[in-house]
XYZ file of C-alpha atoms in Angstrom:
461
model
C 26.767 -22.930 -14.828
C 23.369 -22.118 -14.100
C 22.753 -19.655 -16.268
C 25.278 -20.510 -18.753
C 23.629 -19.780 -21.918
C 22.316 -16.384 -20.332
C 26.055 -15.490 -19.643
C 26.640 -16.597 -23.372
C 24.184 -14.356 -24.696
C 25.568 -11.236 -22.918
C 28.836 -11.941 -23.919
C 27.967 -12.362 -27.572
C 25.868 -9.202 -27.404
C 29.192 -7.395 -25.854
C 31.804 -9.217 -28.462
C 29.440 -8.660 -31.784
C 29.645 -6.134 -34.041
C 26.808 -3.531 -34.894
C 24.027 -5.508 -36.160
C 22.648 -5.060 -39.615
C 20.050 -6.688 -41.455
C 22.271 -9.745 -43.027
C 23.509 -10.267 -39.117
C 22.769 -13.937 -38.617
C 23.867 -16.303 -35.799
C 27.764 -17.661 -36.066
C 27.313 -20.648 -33.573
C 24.737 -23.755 -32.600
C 25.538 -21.423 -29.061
C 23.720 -18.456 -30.316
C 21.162 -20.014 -32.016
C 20.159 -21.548 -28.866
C 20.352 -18.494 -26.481
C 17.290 -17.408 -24.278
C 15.387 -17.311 -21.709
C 14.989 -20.809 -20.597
C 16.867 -21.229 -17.883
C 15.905 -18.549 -15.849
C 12.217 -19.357 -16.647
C 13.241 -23.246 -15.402
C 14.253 -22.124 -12.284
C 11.653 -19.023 -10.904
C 8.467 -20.470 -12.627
C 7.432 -23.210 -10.209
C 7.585 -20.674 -7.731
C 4.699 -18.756 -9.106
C 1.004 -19.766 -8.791
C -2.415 -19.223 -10.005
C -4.815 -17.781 -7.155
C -8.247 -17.750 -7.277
C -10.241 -16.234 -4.793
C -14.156 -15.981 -3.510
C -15.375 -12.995 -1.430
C -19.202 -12.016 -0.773
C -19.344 -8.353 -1.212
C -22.510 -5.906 -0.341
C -24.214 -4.435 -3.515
C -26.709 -1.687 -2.565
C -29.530 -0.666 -5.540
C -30.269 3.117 -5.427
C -31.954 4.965 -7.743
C -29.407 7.862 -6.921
C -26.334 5.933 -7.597
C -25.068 7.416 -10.976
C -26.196 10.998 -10.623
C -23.854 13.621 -9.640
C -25.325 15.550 -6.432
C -27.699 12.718 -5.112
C -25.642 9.860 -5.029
C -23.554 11.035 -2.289
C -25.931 12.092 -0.423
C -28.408 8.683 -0.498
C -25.189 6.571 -0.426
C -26.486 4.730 1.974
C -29.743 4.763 0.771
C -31.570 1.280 -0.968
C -31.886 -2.409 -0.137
C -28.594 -3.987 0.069
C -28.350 -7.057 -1.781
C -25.018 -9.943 -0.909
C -23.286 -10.637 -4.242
C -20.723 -13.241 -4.683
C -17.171 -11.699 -6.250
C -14.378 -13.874 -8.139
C -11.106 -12.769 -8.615
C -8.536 -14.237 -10.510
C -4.778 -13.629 -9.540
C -0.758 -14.907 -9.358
C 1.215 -15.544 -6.426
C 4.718 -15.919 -5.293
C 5.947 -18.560 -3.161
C 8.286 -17.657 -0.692
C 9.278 -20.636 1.726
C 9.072 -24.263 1.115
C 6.152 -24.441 4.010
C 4.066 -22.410 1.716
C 4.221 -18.623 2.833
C 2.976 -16.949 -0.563
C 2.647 -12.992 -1.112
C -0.015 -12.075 -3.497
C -1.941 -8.431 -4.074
C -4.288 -7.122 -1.690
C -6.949 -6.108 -4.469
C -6.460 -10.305 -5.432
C -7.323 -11.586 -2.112
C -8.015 -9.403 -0.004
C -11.443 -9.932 2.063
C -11.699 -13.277 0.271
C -14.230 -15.684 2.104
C -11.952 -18.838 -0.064
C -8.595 -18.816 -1.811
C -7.065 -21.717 -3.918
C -3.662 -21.801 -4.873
C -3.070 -24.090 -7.901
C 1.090 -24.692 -8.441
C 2.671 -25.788 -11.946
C 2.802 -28.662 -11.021
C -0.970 -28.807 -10.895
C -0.920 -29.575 -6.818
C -3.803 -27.280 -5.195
C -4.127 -26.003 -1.630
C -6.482 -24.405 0.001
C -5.063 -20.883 1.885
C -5.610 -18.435 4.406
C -5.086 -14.748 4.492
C -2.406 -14.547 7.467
C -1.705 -10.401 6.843
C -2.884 -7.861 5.180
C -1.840 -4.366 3.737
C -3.884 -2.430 1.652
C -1.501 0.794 1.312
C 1.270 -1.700 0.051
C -1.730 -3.696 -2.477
C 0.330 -6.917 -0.470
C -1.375 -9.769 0.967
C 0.621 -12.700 2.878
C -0.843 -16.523 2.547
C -0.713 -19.163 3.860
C -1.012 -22.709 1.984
C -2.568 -25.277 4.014
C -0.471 -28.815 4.666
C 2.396 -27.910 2.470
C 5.756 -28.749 2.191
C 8.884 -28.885 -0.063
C 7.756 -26.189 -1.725
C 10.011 -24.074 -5.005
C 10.730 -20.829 -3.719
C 12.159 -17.485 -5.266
C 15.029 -15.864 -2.900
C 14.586 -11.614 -2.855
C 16.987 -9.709 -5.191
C 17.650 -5.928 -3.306
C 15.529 -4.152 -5.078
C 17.729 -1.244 -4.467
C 20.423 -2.364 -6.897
C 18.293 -2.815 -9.626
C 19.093 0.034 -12.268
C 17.044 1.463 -15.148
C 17.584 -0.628 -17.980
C 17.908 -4.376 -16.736
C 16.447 -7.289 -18.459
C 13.562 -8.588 -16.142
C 10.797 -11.305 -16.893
C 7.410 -11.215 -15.354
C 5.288 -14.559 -14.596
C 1.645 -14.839 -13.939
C -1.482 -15.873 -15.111
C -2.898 -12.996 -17.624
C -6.492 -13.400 -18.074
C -6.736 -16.910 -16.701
C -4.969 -18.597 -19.767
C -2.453 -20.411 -17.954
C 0.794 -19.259 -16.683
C 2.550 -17.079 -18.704
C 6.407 -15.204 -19.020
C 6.836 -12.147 -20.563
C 10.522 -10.201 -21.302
C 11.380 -6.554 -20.760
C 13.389 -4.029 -19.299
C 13.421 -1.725 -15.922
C 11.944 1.513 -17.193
C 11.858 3.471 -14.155
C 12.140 3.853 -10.638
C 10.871 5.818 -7.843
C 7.206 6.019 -9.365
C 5.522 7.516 -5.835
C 3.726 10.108 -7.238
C 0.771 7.818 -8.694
C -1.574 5.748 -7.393
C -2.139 2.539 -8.951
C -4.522 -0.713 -7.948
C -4.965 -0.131 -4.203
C -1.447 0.701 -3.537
C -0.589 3.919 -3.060
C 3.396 4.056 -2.732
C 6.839 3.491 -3.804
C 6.661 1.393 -7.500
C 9.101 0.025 -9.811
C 8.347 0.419 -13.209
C 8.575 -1.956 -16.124
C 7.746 -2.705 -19.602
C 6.905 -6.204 -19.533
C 3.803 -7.020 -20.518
C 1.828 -7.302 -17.720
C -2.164 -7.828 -18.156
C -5.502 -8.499 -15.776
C -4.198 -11.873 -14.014
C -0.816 -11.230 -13.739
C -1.695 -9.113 -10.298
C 0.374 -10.835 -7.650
C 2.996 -12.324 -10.045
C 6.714 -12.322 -9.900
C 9.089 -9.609 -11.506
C 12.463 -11.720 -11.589
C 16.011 -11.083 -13.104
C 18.380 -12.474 -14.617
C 19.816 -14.479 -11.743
C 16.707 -15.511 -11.197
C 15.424 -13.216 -7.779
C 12.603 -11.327 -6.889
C 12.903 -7.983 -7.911
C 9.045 -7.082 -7.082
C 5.364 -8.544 -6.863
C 3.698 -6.976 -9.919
C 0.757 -5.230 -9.153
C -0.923 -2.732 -11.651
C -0.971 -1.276 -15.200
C -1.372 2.297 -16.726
C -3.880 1.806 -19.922
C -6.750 2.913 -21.130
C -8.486 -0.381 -22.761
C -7.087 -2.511 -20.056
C -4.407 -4.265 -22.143
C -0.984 -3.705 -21.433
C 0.723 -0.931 -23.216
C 3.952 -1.283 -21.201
C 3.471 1.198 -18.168
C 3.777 -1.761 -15.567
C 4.023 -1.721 -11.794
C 5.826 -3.820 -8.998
C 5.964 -4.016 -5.374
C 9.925 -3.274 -4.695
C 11.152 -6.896 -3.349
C 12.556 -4.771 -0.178
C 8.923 -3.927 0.434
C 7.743 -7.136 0.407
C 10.612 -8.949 2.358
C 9.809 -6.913 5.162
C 6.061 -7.435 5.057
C 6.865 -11.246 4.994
C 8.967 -10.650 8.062
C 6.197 -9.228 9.659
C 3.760 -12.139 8.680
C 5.982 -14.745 10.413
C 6.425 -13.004 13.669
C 2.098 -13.196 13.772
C 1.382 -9.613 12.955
C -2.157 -9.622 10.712
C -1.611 -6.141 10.148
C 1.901 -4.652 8.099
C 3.149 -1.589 10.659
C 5.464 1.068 8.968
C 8.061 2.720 11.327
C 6.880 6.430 12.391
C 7.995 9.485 11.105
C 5.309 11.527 11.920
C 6.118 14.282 9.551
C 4.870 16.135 6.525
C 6.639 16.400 3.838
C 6.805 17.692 0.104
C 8.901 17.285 -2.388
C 11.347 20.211 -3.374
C 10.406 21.533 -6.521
C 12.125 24.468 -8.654
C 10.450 27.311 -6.639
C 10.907 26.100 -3.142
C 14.409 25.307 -4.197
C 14.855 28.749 -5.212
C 13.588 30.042 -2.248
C 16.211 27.983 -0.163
C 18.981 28.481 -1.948
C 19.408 25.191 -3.611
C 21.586 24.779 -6.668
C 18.880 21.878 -7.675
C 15.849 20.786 -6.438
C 16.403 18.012 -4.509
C 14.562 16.067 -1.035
C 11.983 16.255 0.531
C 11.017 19.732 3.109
C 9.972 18.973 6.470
C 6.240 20.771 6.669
C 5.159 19.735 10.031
C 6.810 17.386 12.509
C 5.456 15.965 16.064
C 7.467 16.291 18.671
C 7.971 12.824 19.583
C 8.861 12.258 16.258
C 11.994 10.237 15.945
C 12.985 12.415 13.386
C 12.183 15.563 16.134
C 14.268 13.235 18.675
C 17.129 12.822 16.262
C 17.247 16.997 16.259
C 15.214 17.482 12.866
C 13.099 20.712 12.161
C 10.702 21.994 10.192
C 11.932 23.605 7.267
C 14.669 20.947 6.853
C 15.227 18.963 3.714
C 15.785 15.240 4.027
C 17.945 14.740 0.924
C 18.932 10.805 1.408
C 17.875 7.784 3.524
C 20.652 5.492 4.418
C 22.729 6.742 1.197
C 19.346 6.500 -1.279
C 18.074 9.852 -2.273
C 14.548 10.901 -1.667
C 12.459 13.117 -4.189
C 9.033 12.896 -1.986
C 7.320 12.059 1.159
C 6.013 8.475 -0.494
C 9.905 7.461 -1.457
C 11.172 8.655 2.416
C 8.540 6.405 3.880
C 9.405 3.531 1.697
C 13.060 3.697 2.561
C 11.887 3.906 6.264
C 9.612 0.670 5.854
C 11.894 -1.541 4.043
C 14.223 -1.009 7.037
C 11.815 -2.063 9.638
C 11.055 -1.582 12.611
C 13.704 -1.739 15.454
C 16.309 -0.742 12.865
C 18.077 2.262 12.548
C 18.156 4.722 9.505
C 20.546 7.343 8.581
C 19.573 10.686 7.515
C 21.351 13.376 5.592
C 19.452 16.641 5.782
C 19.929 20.314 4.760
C 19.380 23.276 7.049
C 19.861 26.343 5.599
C 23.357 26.390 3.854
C 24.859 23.684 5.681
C 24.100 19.716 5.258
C 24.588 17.662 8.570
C 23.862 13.895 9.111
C 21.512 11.947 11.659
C 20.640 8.562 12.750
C 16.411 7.880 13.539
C 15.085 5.141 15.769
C 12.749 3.269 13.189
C 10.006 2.896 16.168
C 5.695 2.308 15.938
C 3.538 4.758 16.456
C 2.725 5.177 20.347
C -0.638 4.660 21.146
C -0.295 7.515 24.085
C -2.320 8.459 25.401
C -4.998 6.126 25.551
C -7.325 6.392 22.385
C -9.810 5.624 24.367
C -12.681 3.997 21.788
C -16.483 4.019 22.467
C -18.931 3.026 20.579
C -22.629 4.090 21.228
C -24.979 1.415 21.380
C -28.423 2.789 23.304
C -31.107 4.164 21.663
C -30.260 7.544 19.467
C -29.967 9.143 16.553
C -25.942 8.464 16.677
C -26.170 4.425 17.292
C -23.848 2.290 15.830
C -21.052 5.680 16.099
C -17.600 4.531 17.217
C -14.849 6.858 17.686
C -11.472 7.402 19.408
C -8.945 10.079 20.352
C -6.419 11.016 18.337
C -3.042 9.945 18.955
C 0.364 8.979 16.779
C -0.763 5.662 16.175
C -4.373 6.340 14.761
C -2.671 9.280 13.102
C -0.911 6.341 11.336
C -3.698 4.468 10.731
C -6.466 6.958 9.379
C -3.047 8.824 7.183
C -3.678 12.120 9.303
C -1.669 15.392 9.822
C 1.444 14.866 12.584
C -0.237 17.730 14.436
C -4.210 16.178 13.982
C -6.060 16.283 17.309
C -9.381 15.716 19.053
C -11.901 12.761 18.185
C -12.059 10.785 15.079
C -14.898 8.947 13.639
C -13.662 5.300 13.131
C -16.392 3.573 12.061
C -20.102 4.053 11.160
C -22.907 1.275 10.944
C -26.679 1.215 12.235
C -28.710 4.960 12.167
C -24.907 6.817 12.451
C -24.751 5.521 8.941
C -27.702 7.322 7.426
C -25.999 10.927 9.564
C -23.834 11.822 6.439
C -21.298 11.518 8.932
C -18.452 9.885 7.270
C -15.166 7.516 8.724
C -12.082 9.921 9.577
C -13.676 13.143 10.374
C -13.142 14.812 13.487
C -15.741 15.804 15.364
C -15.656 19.038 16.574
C -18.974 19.935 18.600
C -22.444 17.990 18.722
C -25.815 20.335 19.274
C -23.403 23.488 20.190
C -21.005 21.867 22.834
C -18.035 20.800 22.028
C -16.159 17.635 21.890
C -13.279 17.099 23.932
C -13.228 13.380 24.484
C -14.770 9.955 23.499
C -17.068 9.989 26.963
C -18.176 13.505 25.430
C -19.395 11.919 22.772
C -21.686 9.317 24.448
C -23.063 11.734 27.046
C -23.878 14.409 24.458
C -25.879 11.387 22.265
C -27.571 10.155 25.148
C -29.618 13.284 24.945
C -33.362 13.070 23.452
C -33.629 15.275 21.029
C -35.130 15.091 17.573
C -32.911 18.075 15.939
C -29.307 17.502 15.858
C -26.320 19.358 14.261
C -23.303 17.968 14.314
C -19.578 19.858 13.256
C -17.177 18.307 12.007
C -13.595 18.831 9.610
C -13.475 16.609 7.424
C -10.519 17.173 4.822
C -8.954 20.254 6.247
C -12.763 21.771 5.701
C -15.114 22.668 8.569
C -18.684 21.593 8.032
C -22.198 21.764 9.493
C -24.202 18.345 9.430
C -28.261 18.470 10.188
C -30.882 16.135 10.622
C -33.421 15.594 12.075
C -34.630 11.816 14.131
């Protein structure tokens, strides 16, 4: 009965005959079909954020030309600037968990969260997960809260009515009608999230970042988070957060984690296209090929190769590396998956451990903080789980750069290379590092591979 005159409206759209222009409504019931009740139900569940973060803006004269502003990046007084954002939310339980968009509130110094109702709270950022383009709040002193319950975001098909609710450019909250228009959109990059999208034509504009994607039942089918346009107006190429995503990002959230971990594969895949399908005998190209794989992979434990093609995960197919992962993450960790794979002629089945990245061995951080032309360095060894956080190769070793500040800022060393030797001798480990920058020299020459690339840095102290 909840959605009674939704129900209607189907049903009359099933029973009717083709429309033509001198179609007009038969009942009072038809004239009266819409949206209503669905809106009635999901909107108090969405708010308006707006958030206040104190950014860094440094002046350089280099900054807009082509070859110079790389290389004085760093150059020029840095001046603080304060940053508003404007933004939608979702909540999610009734003591005020809300999920919102990284690129909303992420970094924010102060968030407010105003409700329908008008009631405002004041929030704090409890995780964070810029890959995703999901943030997880949490609303100060509140309680009997309106929340939306997760649709599976897995059963939603191409074609299915959905509303999206925010607050497009600050004018107060706002629903808008379309359809599904696509799924599986991995092989883009929109907002900061660079992943697994569903795609809708909704009209969703600057504001609506954050909001809900809903059905017709009146669940969370995704947490909208981008558009494709050229003036910045929506031109219906829309973007959500699948709600399996997010529920498991929640998850994480309430068990304390300030950080969203993704199960390890460590593996490198690509999608099967026509000519690598050719070349493996594939009536259609189809999966995802196994490039490299670590051996403690759980997908190496589970008897995987390279050179296999993962065709499903857990009965979903999987046309790239992005859409495997994202099947992987909105399992979780400590569950199992199920893998169907092709080697050679023959397909065979296997079940994966969804497990973290180990952090073996040690990664052993330093940071250098005495007098030298590399103060203010910090770096660490390689291993699975910085693999996993700096998006490296499975098969990456030696010492990464994690972090830069002080003179090691002004080095043109960069975060994520891998250092390789310093002055002629070569790195091996993080104490190499701060015994070969203890030395006083004024010339230095530093190697490094940074993108696949090997490269020569010099300077001089």
């Amino acid at each position: 009965m909840r959605f009674l005159s939704l129900a209607l409206f189907c049903a009359a759209i099933l029973a009717a005959p083709a429309a033509t222009s001198e179609t007009v409504p038969a009942s009072q019931a038809q004239i009266q079909l819409s949206f209503a009740p669905v809106v009635r139900e999901t909107a108090p569940a969405v708010v308006n954020i707006y958030a206040q973060r104190v950014v860094e803006q440094r002046s350089s004269p280099f900054a807009d030309d082509p070859f110079f502003g790389d290389l004085f990046r760093n150059f020029g007084q840095v001046t603080p600037r304060v940053q508003n954002s404007l933004g939608s939310g979702v909540i999610l339980s009734e003591d005020g968990i809300v999920v919102s968009n990284f690129h909303v509130v992420g970094n924010a110094t102060e968030i407010r969260v105003i409700l329908n109702d008008r009631r405002e709270f004041d929030a704090e950022i409890i995780l964070t997960d810029e890959e995703s383009d999901l943030a997880v709040l949490k609303l100060r002193d509140a309680r009997d809260l309106p929340v939306l319950e997760f649709a599976d975001s897995d059963a939603v098909e191409v074609g299915e009515l959905v509303l999206a609710i925010g607050n497009p450019f600050g004018v107060g909250q706002t629903v808008s009608s379309g359809i599904i228009s696509g799924l599986a959109r991995s092989g883009i990059a929109v907002g900061s999230g660079r992943g697994y999208f569903i795609q809708t034509d909704a009209p969703i504009n600057p504001g609506n970042s954050g909001g809900a994607l809903v059905d017709m039942q009146g669940r969370l089918v995704g947490v909208n988070t981008a558009i494709i346009s050229r003036s910045g107006a929506s031109h219906g190429i829309g973007f959500a957060i699948p709600a399996n995503l997010v529920a498991q990002v929640v998850t994480q959230a309430r068990e304390g984690r300030t950080r969203f971990q993704r199960p390890w594969a460590g593996v490198t895949a690509q999608a099967v296209d026509a000519s690598i399908a050719e070349a493996f005998d594939q009536p259609v190209p189809e999966g995802v090929i196994l490039l490299d794989i670590h051996p403690d992979s759980p997908l190496a434990q589970a008897g995987l190769q390279r050179g296999d093609v993962v065709l499903s995960v857990d009965g979903a197919a999987v046309n790239s590396g992005p859409e495997m992962m994202f099947r992987l993450a909105a399992r979780g960790l400590g569950a199992e998956a199920d893998l169907t794979f092709r080697r050679r002629e023959r397909v065979q089945d296997a079940t994966i451990a969804l497990i973290a990245p180990p952090d073996i061995p040690d990664r052993a951080e330093r940071t250098i903080i005495q007098r030298s032309a590399l103060r203010g360095l910090s770096v660490a060894r390689i291993n699975p789980a910085v693999s996993a956080e700096y998006n490296l190769s499975p098969d990456a070793q030696g010492i990464l750069v994690i972090e830069l500040r002080d003179i090691a800022a002004r080095t043109g060393l960069r975060e994520g290379d891998i250092l390789i030797s310093i002055n002629g001798m070569p790195v091996t480990s993080t104490d190499d590092v701060m015994t070969l920058a203890a030395e006083p020299l004024r010339n230095w020459q530093i190697e490094v591979l940074r993108d696949g690339r090997r490269m020569t840095l010099r300077f001089r102290l």
